[in-house]
Short mmCIF file of C-alpha atoms in Angstrom, two decimals:
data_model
loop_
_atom_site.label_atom_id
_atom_site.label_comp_id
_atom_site.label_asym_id
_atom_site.label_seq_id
_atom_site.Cartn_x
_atom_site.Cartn_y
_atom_site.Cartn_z
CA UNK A 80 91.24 107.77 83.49
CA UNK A 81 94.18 107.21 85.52
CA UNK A 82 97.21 109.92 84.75
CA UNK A 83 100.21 107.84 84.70
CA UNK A 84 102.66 111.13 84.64
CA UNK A 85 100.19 112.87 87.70
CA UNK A 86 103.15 112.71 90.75
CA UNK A 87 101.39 112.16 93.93
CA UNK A 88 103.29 113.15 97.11
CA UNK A 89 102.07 111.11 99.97
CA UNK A 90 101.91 112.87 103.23
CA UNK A 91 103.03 110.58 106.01
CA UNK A 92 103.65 111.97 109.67
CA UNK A 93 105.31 109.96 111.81
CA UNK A 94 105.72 109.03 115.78
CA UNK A 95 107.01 106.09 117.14
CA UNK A 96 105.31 103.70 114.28
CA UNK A 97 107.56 100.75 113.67
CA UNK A 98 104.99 98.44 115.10
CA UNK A 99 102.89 98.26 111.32
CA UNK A 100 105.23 101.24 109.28
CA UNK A 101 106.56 98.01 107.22
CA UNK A 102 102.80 96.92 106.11
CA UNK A 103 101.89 100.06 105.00
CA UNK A 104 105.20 100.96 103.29
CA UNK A 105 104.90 97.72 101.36
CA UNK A 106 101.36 98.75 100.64
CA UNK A 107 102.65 102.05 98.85
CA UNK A 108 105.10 100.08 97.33
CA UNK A 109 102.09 98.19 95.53
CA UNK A 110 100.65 100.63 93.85
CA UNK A 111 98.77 100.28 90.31
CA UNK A 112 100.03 103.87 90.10
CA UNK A 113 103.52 104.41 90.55
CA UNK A 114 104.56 108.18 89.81
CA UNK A 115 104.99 108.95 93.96
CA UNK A 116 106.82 110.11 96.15
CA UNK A 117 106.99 109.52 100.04
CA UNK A 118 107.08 113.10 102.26
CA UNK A 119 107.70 112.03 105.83
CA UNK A 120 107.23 114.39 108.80
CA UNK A 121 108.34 112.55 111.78
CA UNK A 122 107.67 113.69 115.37
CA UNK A 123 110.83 113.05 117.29
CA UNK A 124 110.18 108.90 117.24
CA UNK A 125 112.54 106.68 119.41
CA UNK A 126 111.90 103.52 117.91
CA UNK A 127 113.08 102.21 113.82
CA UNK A 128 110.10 104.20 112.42
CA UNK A 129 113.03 106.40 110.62
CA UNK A 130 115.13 103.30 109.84
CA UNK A 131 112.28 101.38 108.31
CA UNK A 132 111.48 104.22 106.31
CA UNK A 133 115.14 104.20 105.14
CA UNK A 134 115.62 100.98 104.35
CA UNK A 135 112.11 100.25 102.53
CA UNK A 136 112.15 103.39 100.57
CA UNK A 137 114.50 104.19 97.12
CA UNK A 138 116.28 107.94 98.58
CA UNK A 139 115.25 109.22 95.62
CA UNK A 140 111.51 108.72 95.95
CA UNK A 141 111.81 109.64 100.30
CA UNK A 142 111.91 112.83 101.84
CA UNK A 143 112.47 113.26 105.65
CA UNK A 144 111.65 116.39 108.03
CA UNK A 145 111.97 117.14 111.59
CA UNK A 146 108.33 117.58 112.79
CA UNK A 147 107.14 120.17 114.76
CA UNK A 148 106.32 117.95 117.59
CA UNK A 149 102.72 120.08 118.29
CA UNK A 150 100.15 117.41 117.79
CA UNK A 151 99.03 115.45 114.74
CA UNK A 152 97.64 118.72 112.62
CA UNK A 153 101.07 120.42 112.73
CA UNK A 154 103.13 117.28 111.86
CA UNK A 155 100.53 116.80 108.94
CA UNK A 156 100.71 120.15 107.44
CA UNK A 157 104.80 120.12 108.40
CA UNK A 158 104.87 117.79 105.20
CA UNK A 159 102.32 119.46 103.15
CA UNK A 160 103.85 122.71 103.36
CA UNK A 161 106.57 120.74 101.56
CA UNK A 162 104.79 119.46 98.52
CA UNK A 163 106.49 120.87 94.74
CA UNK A 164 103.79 122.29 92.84
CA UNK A 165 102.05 120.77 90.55
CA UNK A 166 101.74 117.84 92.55
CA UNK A 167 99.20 115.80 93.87
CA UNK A 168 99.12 114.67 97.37
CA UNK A 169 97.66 111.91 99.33
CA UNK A 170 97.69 111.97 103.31
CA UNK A 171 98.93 108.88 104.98
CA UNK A 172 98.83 107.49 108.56
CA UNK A 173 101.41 105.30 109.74
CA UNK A 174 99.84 102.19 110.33
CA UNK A 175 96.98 101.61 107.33
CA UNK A 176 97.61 99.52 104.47
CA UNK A 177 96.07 100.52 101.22
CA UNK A 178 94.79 98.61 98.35
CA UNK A 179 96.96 98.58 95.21
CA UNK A 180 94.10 100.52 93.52
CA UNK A 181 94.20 103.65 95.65
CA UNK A 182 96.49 106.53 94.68
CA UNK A 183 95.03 105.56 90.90
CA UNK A 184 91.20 105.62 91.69
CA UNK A 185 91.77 109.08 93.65
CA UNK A 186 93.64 110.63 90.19
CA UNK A 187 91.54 108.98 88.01
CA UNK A 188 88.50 110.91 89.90
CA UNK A 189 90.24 114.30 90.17
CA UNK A 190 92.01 114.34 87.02
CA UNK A 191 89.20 116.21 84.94
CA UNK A 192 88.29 119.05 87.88
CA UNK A 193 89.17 122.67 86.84
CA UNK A 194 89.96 124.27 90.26
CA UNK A 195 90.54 123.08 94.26
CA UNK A 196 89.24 119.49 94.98
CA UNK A 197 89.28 116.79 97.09
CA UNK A 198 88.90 113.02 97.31
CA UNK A 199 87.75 110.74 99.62
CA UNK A 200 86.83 106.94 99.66
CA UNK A 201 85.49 104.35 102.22
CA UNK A 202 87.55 102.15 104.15
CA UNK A 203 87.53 98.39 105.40
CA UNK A 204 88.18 98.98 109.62
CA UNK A 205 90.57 96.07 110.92
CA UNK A 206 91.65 94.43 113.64
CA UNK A 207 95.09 95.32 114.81
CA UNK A 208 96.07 91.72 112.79
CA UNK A 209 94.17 93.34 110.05
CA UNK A 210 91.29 91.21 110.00
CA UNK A 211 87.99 93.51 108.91
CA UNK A 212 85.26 94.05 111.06
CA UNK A 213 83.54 96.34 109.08
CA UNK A 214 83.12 98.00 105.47
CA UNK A 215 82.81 101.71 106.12
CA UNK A 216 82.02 103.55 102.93
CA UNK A 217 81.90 106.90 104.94
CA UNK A 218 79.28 109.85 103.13
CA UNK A 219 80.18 112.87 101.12
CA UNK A 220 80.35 116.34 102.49
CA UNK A 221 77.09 118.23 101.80
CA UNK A 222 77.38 121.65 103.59
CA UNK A 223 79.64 123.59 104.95
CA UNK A 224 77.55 124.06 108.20
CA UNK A 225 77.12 120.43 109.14
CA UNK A 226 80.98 120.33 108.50
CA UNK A 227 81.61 123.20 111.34
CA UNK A 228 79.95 120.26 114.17
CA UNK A 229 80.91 116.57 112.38
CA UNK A 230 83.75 115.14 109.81
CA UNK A 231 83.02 113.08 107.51
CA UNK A 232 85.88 113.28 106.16
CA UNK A 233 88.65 110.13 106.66
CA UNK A 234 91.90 112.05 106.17
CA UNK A 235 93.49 108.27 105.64
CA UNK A 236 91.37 108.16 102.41
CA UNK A 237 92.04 111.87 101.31
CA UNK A 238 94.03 112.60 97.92
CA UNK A 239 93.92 116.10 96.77
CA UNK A 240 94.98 117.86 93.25
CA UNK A 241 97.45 120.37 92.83
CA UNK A 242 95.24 123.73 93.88
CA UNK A 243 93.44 122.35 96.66
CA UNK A 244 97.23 121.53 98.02
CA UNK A 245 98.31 125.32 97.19
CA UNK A 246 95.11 126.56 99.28
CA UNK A 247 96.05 124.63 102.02
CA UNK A 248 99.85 125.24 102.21
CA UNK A 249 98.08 129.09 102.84
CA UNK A 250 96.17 128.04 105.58
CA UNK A 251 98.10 126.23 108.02
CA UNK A 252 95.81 124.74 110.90
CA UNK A 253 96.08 127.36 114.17
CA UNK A 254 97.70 125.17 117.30
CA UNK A 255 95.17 124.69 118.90
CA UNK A 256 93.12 122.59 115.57
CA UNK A 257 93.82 119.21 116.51
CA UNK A 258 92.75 117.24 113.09
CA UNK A 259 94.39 117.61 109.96
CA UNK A 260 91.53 116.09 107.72
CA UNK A 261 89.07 118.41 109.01
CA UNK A 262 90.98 121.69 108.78
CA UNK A 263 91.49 120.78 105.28
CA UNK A 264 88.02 119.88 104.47
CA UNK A 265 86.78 123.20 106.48
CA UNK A 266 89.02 125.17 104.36
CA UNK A 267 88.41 123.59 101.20
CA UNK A 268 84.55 123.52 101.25
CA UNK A 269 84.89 127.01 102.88
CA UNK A 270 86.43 128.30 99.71
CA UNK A 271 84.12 126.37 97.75
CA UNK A 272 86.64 123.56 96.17
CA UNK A 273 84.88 120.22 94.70
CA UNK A 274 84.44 117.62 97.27
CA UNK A 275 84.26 113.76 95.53
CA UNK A 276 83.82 110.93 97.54
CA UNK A 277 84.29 107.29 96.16
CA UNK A 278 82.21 105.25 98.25
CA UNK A 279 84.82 101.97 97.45
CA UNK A 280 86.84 100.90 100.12
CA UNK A 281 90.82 101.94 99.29
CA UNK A 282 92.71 100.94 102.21
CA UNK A 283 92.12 98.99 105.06
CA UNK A 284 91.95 101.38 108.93
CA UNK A 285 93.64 99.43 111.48
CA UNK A 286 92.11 100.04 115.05
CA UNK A 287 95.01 99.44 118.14
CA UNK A 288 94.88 101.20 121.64
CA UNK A 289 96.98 104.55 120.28
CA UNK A 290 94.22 105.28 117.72
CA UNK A 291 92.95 109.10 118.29
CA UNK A 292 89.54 108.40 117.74
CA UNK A 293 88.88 105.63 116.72
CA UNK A 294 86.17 104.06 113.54
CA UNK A 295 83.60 103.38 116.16
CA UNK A 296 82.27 105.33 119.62
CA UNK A 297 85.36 107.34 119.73
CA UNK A 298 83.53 110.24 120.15
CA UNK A 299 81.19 109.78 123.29
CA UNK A 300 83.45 110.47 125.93
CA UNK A 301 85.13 113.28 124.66
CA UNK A 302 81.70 114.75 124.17
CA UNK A 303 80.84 114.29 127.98
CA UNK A 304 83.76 115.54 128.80
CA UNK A 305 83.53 118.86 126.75
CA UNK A 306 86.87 117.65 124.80
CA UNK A 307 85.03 117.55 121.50
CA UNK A 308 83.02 121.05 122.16
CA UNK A 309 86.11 122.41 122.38
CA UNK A 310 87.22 120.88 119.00
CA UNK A 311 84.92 122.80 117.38
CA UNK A 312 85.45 125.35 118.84
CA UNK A 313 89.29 125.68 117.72
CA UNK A 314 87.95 124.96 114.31
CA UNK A 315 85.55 127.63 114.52
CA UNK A 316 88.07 130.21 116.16
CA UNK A 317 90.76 129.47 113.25
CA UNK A 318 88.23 130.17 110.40
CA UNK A 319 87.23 132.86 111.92
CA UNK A 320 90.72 134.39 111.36
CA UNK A 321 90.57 133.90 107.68
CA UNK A 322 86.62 134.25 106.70
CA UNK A 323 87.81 137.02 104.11
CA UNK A 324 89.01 134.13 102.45
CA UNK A 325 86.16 132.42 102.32
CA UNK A 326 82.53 132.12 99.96
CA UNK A 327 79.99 134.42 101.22
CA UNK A 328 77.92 131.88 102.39
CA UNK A 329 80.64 130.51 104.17
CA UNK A 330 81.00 133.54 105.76
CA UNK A 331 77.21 133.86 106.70
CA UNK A 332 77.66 130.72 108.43
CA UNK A 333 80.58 131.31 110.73
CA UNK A 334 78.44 134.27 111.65
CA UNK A 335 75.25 132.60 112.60
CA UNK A 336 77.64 129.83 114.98
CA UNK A 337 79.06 133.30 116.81
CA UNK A 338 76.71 132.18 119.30
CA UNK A 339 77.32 128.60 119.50
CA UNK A 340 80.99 129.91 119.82
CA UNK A 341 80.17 131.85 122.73
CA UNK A 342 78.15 129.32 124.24
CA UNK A 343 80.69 126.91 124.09
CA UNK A 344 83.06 129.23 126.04
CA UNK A 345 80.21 130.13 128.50
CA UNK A 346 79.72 126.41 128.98
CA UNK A 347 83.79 125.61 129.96
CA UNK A 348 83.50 129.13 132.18
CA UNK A 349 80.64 127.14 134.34
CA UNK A 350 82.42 124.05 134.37
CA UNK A 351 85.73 125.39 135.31
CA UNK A 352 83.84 127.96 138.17
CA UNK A 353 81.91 124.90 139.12
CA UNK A 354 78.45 126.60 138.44
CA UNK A 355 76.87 123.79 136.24
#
């Protein structure tokens, strides 16, 4: 059940998003639950994304910070390190809208876990005019291995309870990480937090030219071109830093992809000496 008292920051990191920032402030604006509050990290934007947020937004219920301007990750985490305690906290793109039902399915799921945990749901993927193409309900995170080379995780569709925000705001993402939603989930399942996934679609994922990725084929190029090796790589390299943090058989894992790790680096030497 639902708790209607259960504050929810949402995490929303700005840059340059006054194109659709008005749809998906309206769509917060609709929710079933309605104890939120609105953390925005912006960028540096030079368009009305800051006097959108302004206008749409009670002051009371908006909070604004100067983001670190060092990629999405860091922007991300520059609003979740600002999250009060005890509260919930949803991350939120810029240009999304999300079904009235969201922020209260997500609490309603994680409001009887003892301990760190995370929530994720499916999505409907749009048009830019937000007509769907697609239904993607997304899977649930099994292991923590299959994690280190693929995320299932859609960090638009992530809500997490109080302690899993207090782990992360330990465990900022290294610079060189360059997703927020799967830091988090590497983190989590590394310290063995409860992962539920809702398999209902909670928001609809609007796909325009300045997506990162992408819902669909996002990932081929930057796999020829060694962009998402070295991905996992950063992942890999920033857990590495805090496996005494981590399960034991999280642990035993990073160890066994030590030589993936090095083979990854091997593989840029060659391509950089132009060996291979």
């Amino acid at each position: 059940m639902d708790q209607p008292n259960a504050t929810v920051s949402i995490v929303l990191a700005t840059l340059n998003g006054a194109p659709f920032l008005k749809e998906q402030l309206a769509s917060i604006l609709e929710q079933d639950h309605t104890a939120w509050d609105v953390i925005l990290s912006d960028d540096g934007s030079h368009d009305a994304t800051l006097q959108i947020a302004k206008s749409m937004l009670d002051q009371t219920r908006l909070k604004i910070f100067e983001g670190p301007k060092r990629g999405l990750a860091q922007n991300f985490w520059n609003g979740l390190k600002h999250v009060p305690r005890e509260h919930f906290a949803a991350f939120c793109d810029q240009d999304d809208v999300w079904h009235s039902d969201k922020l209260a399915r997500a609490v309603s799921h994680l409001s009887d876990i003892k301990g760190p945990a995370l929530y994720t749901a499916g999505r409907i993927v749009a048009h830019c005019d937000m007509r769907t193409q697609y239904v993607q309900t997304r899977r649930s995170v099994s292991a923590f291995s299959s994690l280190l080379f693929r995320n299932p995780v859609a960090g638009n569709t992530c809500v997490l309870n109080p302690d899993a925000v207090k782990i992360l705001q330990r465990f900022a993402p290294p610079p060189d990480v360059p997703f927020h939603d799967w830091w988090a989930a590497l983190v989590l399942k590394g310290v063995g937090a409860e992962f539920i996934h809702d398999s209902t679609p909670t928001l609809r994922y609007r796909q325009h030219a300045n997506n990162v990725i992408g819902a669909r084929n996002g990932r081929l190029h930057r796999v020829l071109n060694g962009t998402y090796f070295r991905w996992i790589q950063s992942n890999i390299d920033g857990l590495w830093h805090i496996q005494d943090q981590l399960t034991p058989s999280a642990r035993r894992v990073l160890r066994v992809c030590l030589p993936s790790r090095a083979g990854l680096r091997l593989g840029q030497r060659q391509k950089t000496d132009g060996t291979c």
